[in-house]
Coordinates of C-alpha atoms and ligand atoms in Angstrom, one line a residue:
M1 CA 53.3 96.3 61.4
I2 CA 54.1 92.7 62.3
E3 CA 51.5 90.0 61.4
V4 CA 52.1 86.4 62.3
S5 CA 49.6 83.8 61.4
G6 CA 49.5 80.1 62.2
L7 CA 53.2 79.6 62.5
T8 CA 54.2 76.0 63.1
K9 CA 57.7 74.6 63.3
S10 CA 59.3 71.4 64.3
Y11 CA 62.9 70.3 64.6
G12 CA 62.7 66.6 63.9
A13 CA 60.6 65.2 66.7
I14 CA 60.6 68.4 68.7
Q15 CA 57.5 70.5 68.1
A16 CA 58.9 74.1 68.7
L17 CA 55.8 76.1 67.6
T18 CA 52.2 75.3 67.1
D19 CA 49.8 77.7 65.4
V20 CA 51.4 80.8 66.7
S21 CA 49.5 84.0 65.7
F22 CA 49.7 87.6 66.8
T23 CA 50.0 91.1 65.5
V24 CA 52.0 94.1 66.6
A25 CA 50.5 97.5 65.7
K26 CA 52.6 100.4 64.5
G27 CA 54.5 102.2 67.3
Q28 CA 53.8 99.4 69.9
I29 CA 56.6 98.0 72.0
V30 CA 55.7 94.4 72.7
G31 CA 57.2 91.9 75.1
F32 CA 57.4 88.3 73.9
L33 CA 57.6 86.5 77.2
G34 CA 58.3 82.8 77.8
A35 CA 60.5 80.4 79.8
N36 CA 63.6 78.9 78.3
G37 CA 62.7 76.7 75.4
A38 CA 59.2 78.2 75.0
G39 CA 59.8 79.0 71.3
K40 CA 60.8 82.7 71.4
T41 CA 64.0 82.5 69.3
T42 CA 62.3 80.2 66.8
T43 CA 59.5 82.7 66.3
M44 CA 61.9 85.6 66.0
D45 CA 64.2 83.7 63.5
I46 CA 61.1 82.9 61.4
I47 CA 59.8 86.5 61.5
C48 CA 63.2 87.8 60.4
G49 CA 63.6 85.2 57.6
C50 CA 66.6 83.4 59.2
I51 CA 64.8 80.0 59.2
G52 CA 61.6 78.9 57.5
A53 CA 58.4 77.8 59.1
D54 CA 56.7 74.5 58.3
H55 CA 53.4 76.3 58.0
G56 CA 52.1 79.8 58.5
I57 CA 52.8 83.3 57.4
A58 CA 54.9 86.2 58.8
K59 CA 54.6 89.7 57.4
I60 CA 56.7 92.8 58.1
A61 CA 55.1 96.1 57.1
G62 CA 52.8 94.1 54.8
F63 CA 55.6 92.2 53.1
D64 CA 55.6 88.4 53.4
I65 CA 59.0 87.4 54.7
T66 CA 59.2 84.3 52.4
E67 CA 57.5 85.8 49.3
A68 CA 59.1 89.3 49.4
P69 CA 62.2 88.8 51.6
I70 CA 64.1 91.8 50.4
E71 CA 61.3 94.3 50.9
A72 CA 60.5 92.8 54.3
K73 CA 64.1 92.8 55.5
R74 CA 64.5 96.5 54.4
C75 CA 61.9 97.3 57.0
L76 CA 63.5 95.1 59.6
G77 CA 66.3 95.4 62.2
Y78 CA 67.2 92.2 64.1
L79 CA 69.3 91.8 67.2
P80 CA 69.6 88.0 67.6
E81 CA 70.3 86.3 70.9
V82 CA 74.0 86.2 70.0
P83 CA 74.7 89.6 68.4
P84 CA 76.3 89.3 64.9
I85 CA 79.2 91.6 65.7
H86 CA 82.8 91.2 64.4
N87 CA 85.1 91.4 67.4
E88 CA 88.2 92.4 65.4
M89 CA 86.5 95.5 63.9
R90 CA 86.4 99.0 65.3
V91 CA 83.0 100.2 66.3
D92 CA 82.5 102.9 63.6
D93 CA 83.9 100.6 60.9
Y94 CA 81.5 97.9 61.9
I95 CA 78.5 100.3 61.9
K96 CA 79.6 101.5 58.4
F97 CA 79.8 97.8 57.3
A98 CA 76.3 97.2 58.7
A99 CA 74.9 100.3 56.9
E100 CA 76.4 99.1 53.6
L101 CA 75.0 95.6 54.1
H102 CA 71.6 97.3 54.6
Q103 CA 72.1 99.3 51.4
V104 CA 72.0 102.7 53.1
P105 CA 72.7 105.2 50.2
K106 CA 76.4 106.2 50.2
S107 CA 75.6 109.9 50.6
L108 CA 73.8 109.2 53.9
I109 CA 76.2 106.7 55.4
N110 CA 78.4 109.1 57.4
N111 CA 75.3 110.9 58.8
R112 CA 73.7 107.6 59.8
I113 CA 76.8 106.4 61.6
D114 CA 77.0 109.6 63.6
Q115 CA 73.3 109.5 64.5
T116 CA 73.4 105.8 65.5
I117 CA 76.5 106.4 67.6
Q118 CA 74.7 109.4 69.3
K119 CA 71.5 107.5 69.9
L120 CA 73.2 104.6 71.5
A121 CA 75.8 106.7 73.4
L122 CA 78.7 105.0 71.7
G123 CA 80.8 108.2 71.2
E124 CA 83.3 107.3 73.8
V125 CA 84.2 104.0 72.2
R126 CA 83.6 104.7 68.5
H127 CA 87.3 104.1 67.5
R128 CA 87.8 101.1 69.8
I129 CA 88.1 97.4 68.8
I130 CA 84.7 95.7 69.5
G131 CA 86.3 92.6 71.1
N132 CA 87.9 94.8 73.9
L133 CA 84.6 96.4 75.0
S134 CA 82.4 95.4 77.9
K135 CA 79.4 93.2 77.2
G136 CA 77.1 96.2 77.7
Y137 CA 78.9 98.1 75.0
R138 CA 79.0 95.1 72.7
Q139 CA 75.3 94.8 73.1
R140 CA 74.9 98.5 72.1
V141 CA 77.0 97.8 69.0
G142 CA 74.6 94.9 68.2
L143 CA 71.7 97.3 68.5
A144 CA 73.6 99.8 66.3
Q145 CA 73.6 97.3 63.4
A146 CA 69.9 96.7 63.9
I147 CA 68.9 100.4 63.7
V148 CA 71.5 102.0 61.4
H149 CA 69.2 101.7 58.3
E150 CA 66.3 103.2 60.3
P151 CA 64.0 100.2 60.0
K152 CA 60.3 100.5 60.8
V153 CA 60.4 97.3 62.9
L154 CA 62.9 96.1 65.5
V155 CA 63.1 92.5 66.6
L156 CA 65.3 92.1 69.7
D157 CA 65.9 88.6 71.1
E158 CA 66.7 88.7 74.8
P159 CA 68.5 92.1 74.5
T160 CA 69.6 92.3 78.2
E161 CA 70.6 88.6 78.6
G162 CA 73.9 88.3 80.5
L163 CA 74.3 92.0 81.4
D164 CA 74.9 93.5 84.8
P165 CA 72.1 95.5 86.5
N166 CA 73.6 98.9 85.4
Q167 CA 74.0 97.7 81.8
I168 CA 70.4 96.3 81.9
A169 CA 69.0 99.7 83.0
Q170 CA 71.0 101.4 80.2
I171 CA 69.9 99.1 77.5
R172 CA 66.2 99.3 78.7
G173 CA 66.5 103.0 78.6
L174 CA 67.9 102.9 75.1
I175 CA 65.1 100.6 73.9
R176 CA 62.4 102.8 75.4
G177 CA 64.1 105.8 73.6
L178 CA 63.8 103.9 70.3
A179 CA 60.2 103.1 70.8
G180 CA 58.8 106.3 69.3
E181 CA 60.5 105.8 66.0
H182 CA 60.2 102.0 65.6
T183 CA 57.7 99.2 66.3
I184 CA 59.5 96.9 68.6
I185 CA 59.1 93.3 69.7
L186 CA 61.5 92.0 72.3
S187 CA 61.7 88.6 73.8
S188 CA 62.6 87.9 77.4
H189 CA 62.1 85.3 80.1
I190 CA 62.6 88.2 82.7
L191 CA 59.2 89.3 83.9
S192 CA 60.3 92.7 85.2
E193 CA 62.0 93.4 81.8
V194 CA 58.6 93.1 80.0
Q195 CA 56.7 94.9 82.8
N196 CA 59.1 97.8 82.7
T197 CA 59.8 98.2 79.0
C198 CA 56.7 97.1 77.1
D199 CA 53.2 98.3 76.8
H200 CA 51.9 94.9 75.4
V201 CA 52.7 91.4 76.3
I202 CA 52.5 88.1 74.4
I203 CA 53.0 85.0 76.5
I204 CA 54.3 81.9 74.8
H205 CA 54.4 78.5 76.6
K206 CA 55.6 75.2 75.0
G207 CA 55.3 76.7 71.5
R208 CA 51.8 78.1 71.9
I209 CA 50.6 81.6 72.5
I210 CA 48.6 81.4 75.7
E211 CA 47.8 85.1 76.4
Q212 CA 48.2 88.5 74.8
G213 CA 47.2 92.1 75.5
T214 CA 48.3 94.9 77.8
Y215 CA 49.6 93.7 81.1
D216 CA 46.5 95.1 82.9
E217 CA 44.1 93.4 80.4
I218 CA 45.8 90.0 81.0
A219 CA 45.9 90.5 84.8
E220 CA 42.2 91.5 84.7
R221 CA 41.2 88.4 82.7
L222 CA 43.0 86.1 85.1
Q223 CA 41.6 87.5 88.3
T224 CA 39.4 84.8 89.7
G225 CA 38.2 87.4 92.2
H226 CA 39.2 91.0 92.7
L227 CA 41.9 91.6 95.3
Y228 CA 41.4 94.8 97.4
R229 CA 43.7 96.6 99.8
L230 CA 42.2 98.5 102.6
R231 CA 44.3 100.9 104.7
V232 CA 42.9 102.2 108.0
A233 CA 44.0 104.5 110.8
K234 CA 43.8 102.0 113.6
D235 CA 43.2 98.4 114.7
A236 CA 43.1 96.5 111.4
P237 CA 42.9 93.1 113.1
T238 CA 39.5 93.9 114.9
L239 CA 38.1 95.3 111.6
A240 CA 39.3 92.1 109.8
R241 CA 37.3 90.0 112.3
S242 CA 34.2 92.1 111.6
L243 CA 34.7 91.9 107.8
S244 CA 35.0 88.1 108.0
E245 CA 31.3 88.0 108.7
L246 CA 30.6 89.2 105.1
N247 CA 29.9 86.2 102.9
S248 CA 31.4 87.5 99.6
L249 CA 34.7 88.3 101.1
S250 CA 37.5 85.7 101.3
G251 CA 41.2 85.5 102.0
I252 CA 41.1 88.3 104.6
K253 CA 44.6 89.2 105.8
A254 CA 45.3 92.0 108.4
Q255 CA 48.6 93.6 109.0
S256 CA 49.2 95.9 112.0
N257 CA 52.9 96.7 111.9
G258 CA 53.3 100.4 111.4
S259 CA 50.8 100.4 108.6
E260 CA 47.3 99.2 109.4
T261 CA 46.2 97.3 106.3
I262 CA 43.8 94.5 105.3
E263 CA 43.8 92.6 102.0
F264 CA 40.7 90.7 100.9
S265 CA 39.2 89.2 97.8
V266 CA 35.7 89.7 96.5
S267 CA 34.5 86.9 94.2
S268 CA 33.9 87.9 90.6
S269 CA 30.2 86.9 90.9
A270 CA 29.6 89.0 94.0
D271 CA 27.8 92.4 94.0
E272 CA 30.3 95.2 94.3
S273 CA 28.0 96.9 96.7
V274 CA 29.7 94.8 99.4
L275 CA 32.4 97.5 99.3
D276 CA 29.8 99.9 100.7
E277 CA 29.4 97.6 103.7
V278 CA 33.3 97.4 104.0
A279 CA 33.5 101.2 104.1
K280 CA 30.5 101.4 106.5
R281 CA 32.1 99.0 109.0
T282 CA 35.5 100.8 108.7
V283 CA 34.1 104.2 109.4
G284 CA 31.3 103.1 111.8
G285 CA 33.8 101.1 113.9
G286 CA 36.0 104.1 114.3
H287 CA 38.9 102.6 112.3
G288 CA 39.3 105.6 109.9
L289 CA 39.2 104.8 106.2
R290 CA 42.5 105.9 104.5
E291 CA 42.5 103.9 101.3
L292 CA 40.4 101.3 99.5
S293 CA 42.0 100.2 96.3
L294 CA 41.9 97.3 93.8
K295 CA 45.2 95.5 93.7
M296 CA 46.3 93.9 90.4
K297 CA 48.2 90.6 90.4
S298 CA 51.9 91.1 89.6
L299 CA 53.1 89.9 86.2
E300 CA 55.0 87.2 88.0
E301 CA 51.8 85.9 89.6
V302 CA 50.0 86.0 86.2
F303 CA 52.9 84.2 84.5
F304 CA 53.1 81.4 87.1
Q305 CA 49.3 81.0 87.0
L306 CA 49.4 80.6 83.2
T307 CA 52.4 78.3 82.9
K308 CA 52.2 76.0 86.0
Ligands
ATP1 P1 65.7 80.2 75.2 O1 65.2 81.3 76.1 O2 66.3 79.1 76.0 O3 66.6 80.7 74.1 P2 63.4 80.0 73.5 O4 62.1 80.4 74.1 O5 64.1 81.0 72.6 O6 64.4 79.5 74.6 P3 63.7 78.2 71.2 O7 65.2 78.4 71.2 O8 62.9 78.8 70.1 O9 63.1 78.7 72.6 O10 63.5 76.6 71.3 C1 62.2 76.0 71.3 C2 62.3 74.5 71.3 O11 62.9 74.1 70.1 C3 63.2 74.0 72.4 O12 62.7 72.8 72.8 C4 64.6 73.8 71.7 O13 65.3 72.8 72.4 C5 64.2 73.4 70.3 N1 65.2 73.8 69.3 C6 65.5 75.1 69.0 N2 66.4 75.1 68.0 C7 66.6 73.8 67.7 C8 67.4 73.2 66.7 N3 68.2 73.9 65.8 N4 67.4 71.8 66.6 C9 66.6 71.1 67.5 N5 65.8 71.7 68.4 C10 65.8 73.0 68.5

């Protein structure tokens, strides 16, 4: 639904993007993750036809954003980093204005306004002046202009930036609710945002895509060894000493404060049958095996590993 190929963009001497390529399939909700200045806004502005790339192609629903901008933009809803709202307008008047700009047929406009207001829970404030609303409500109004024409693709640039924790949870919930109907790409520098809201992640660093896939795929690829968690009934420290005799285990850490747990890594080249020996020593030593599980790296660990 979104195809980006070989995007390159510089602002004078600043190389903002270098050969950025990715695709977003129909129905996916993708997190575009990167630190400040990584190139997220530049990519989104190019995808949405707000600025041009030096090289490369961006297509929305098969339409090239530079060659067929009207067709591409008809399939597109964009919430830029600074929402394009008019503070002096009332909420429903502004949504109507956005619907007219998106050329929603006249006969459908009133219906679309009501549906949009309902989807984004704006009923309480529909007759209020936008500039008097809280930032969370203003962000919802920004979302309203992006979805009122029912686009196939939604591009959201840092949609929860500057909101308080309650407002963040509400906007995340709304975005997840929109995911069934739209293909969504949202940018963020907040790892938990991407981990909680998106099923795919694209990581951009210094203008280049350095990883993409599901979070589990990326974490799996970056495991230098596999990290396991072992929970036992008693005396984890003694068991940890016994496990340290096994050559393919490293980084053994025991905890014995309420919960008896041991964490250890098995090098990727090692035979997994070493886990049989771990289980044997646990049960044979009378420690009681309660859990043996593979622990994935958190997205935070993955991100730091990739961008350090
Ligand atoms: P942030 O999260 O801080 O918005 P970002 O990932 O969206 O960052 P961009 O805004 O795309 O990153 O910026 C990428 C690079 O291009 C940065 O080095 C930025 O300073 C530079 N840049 C962006 N817009 C311009 C501009 N209009 N003129 C000059 N440099 C720019």
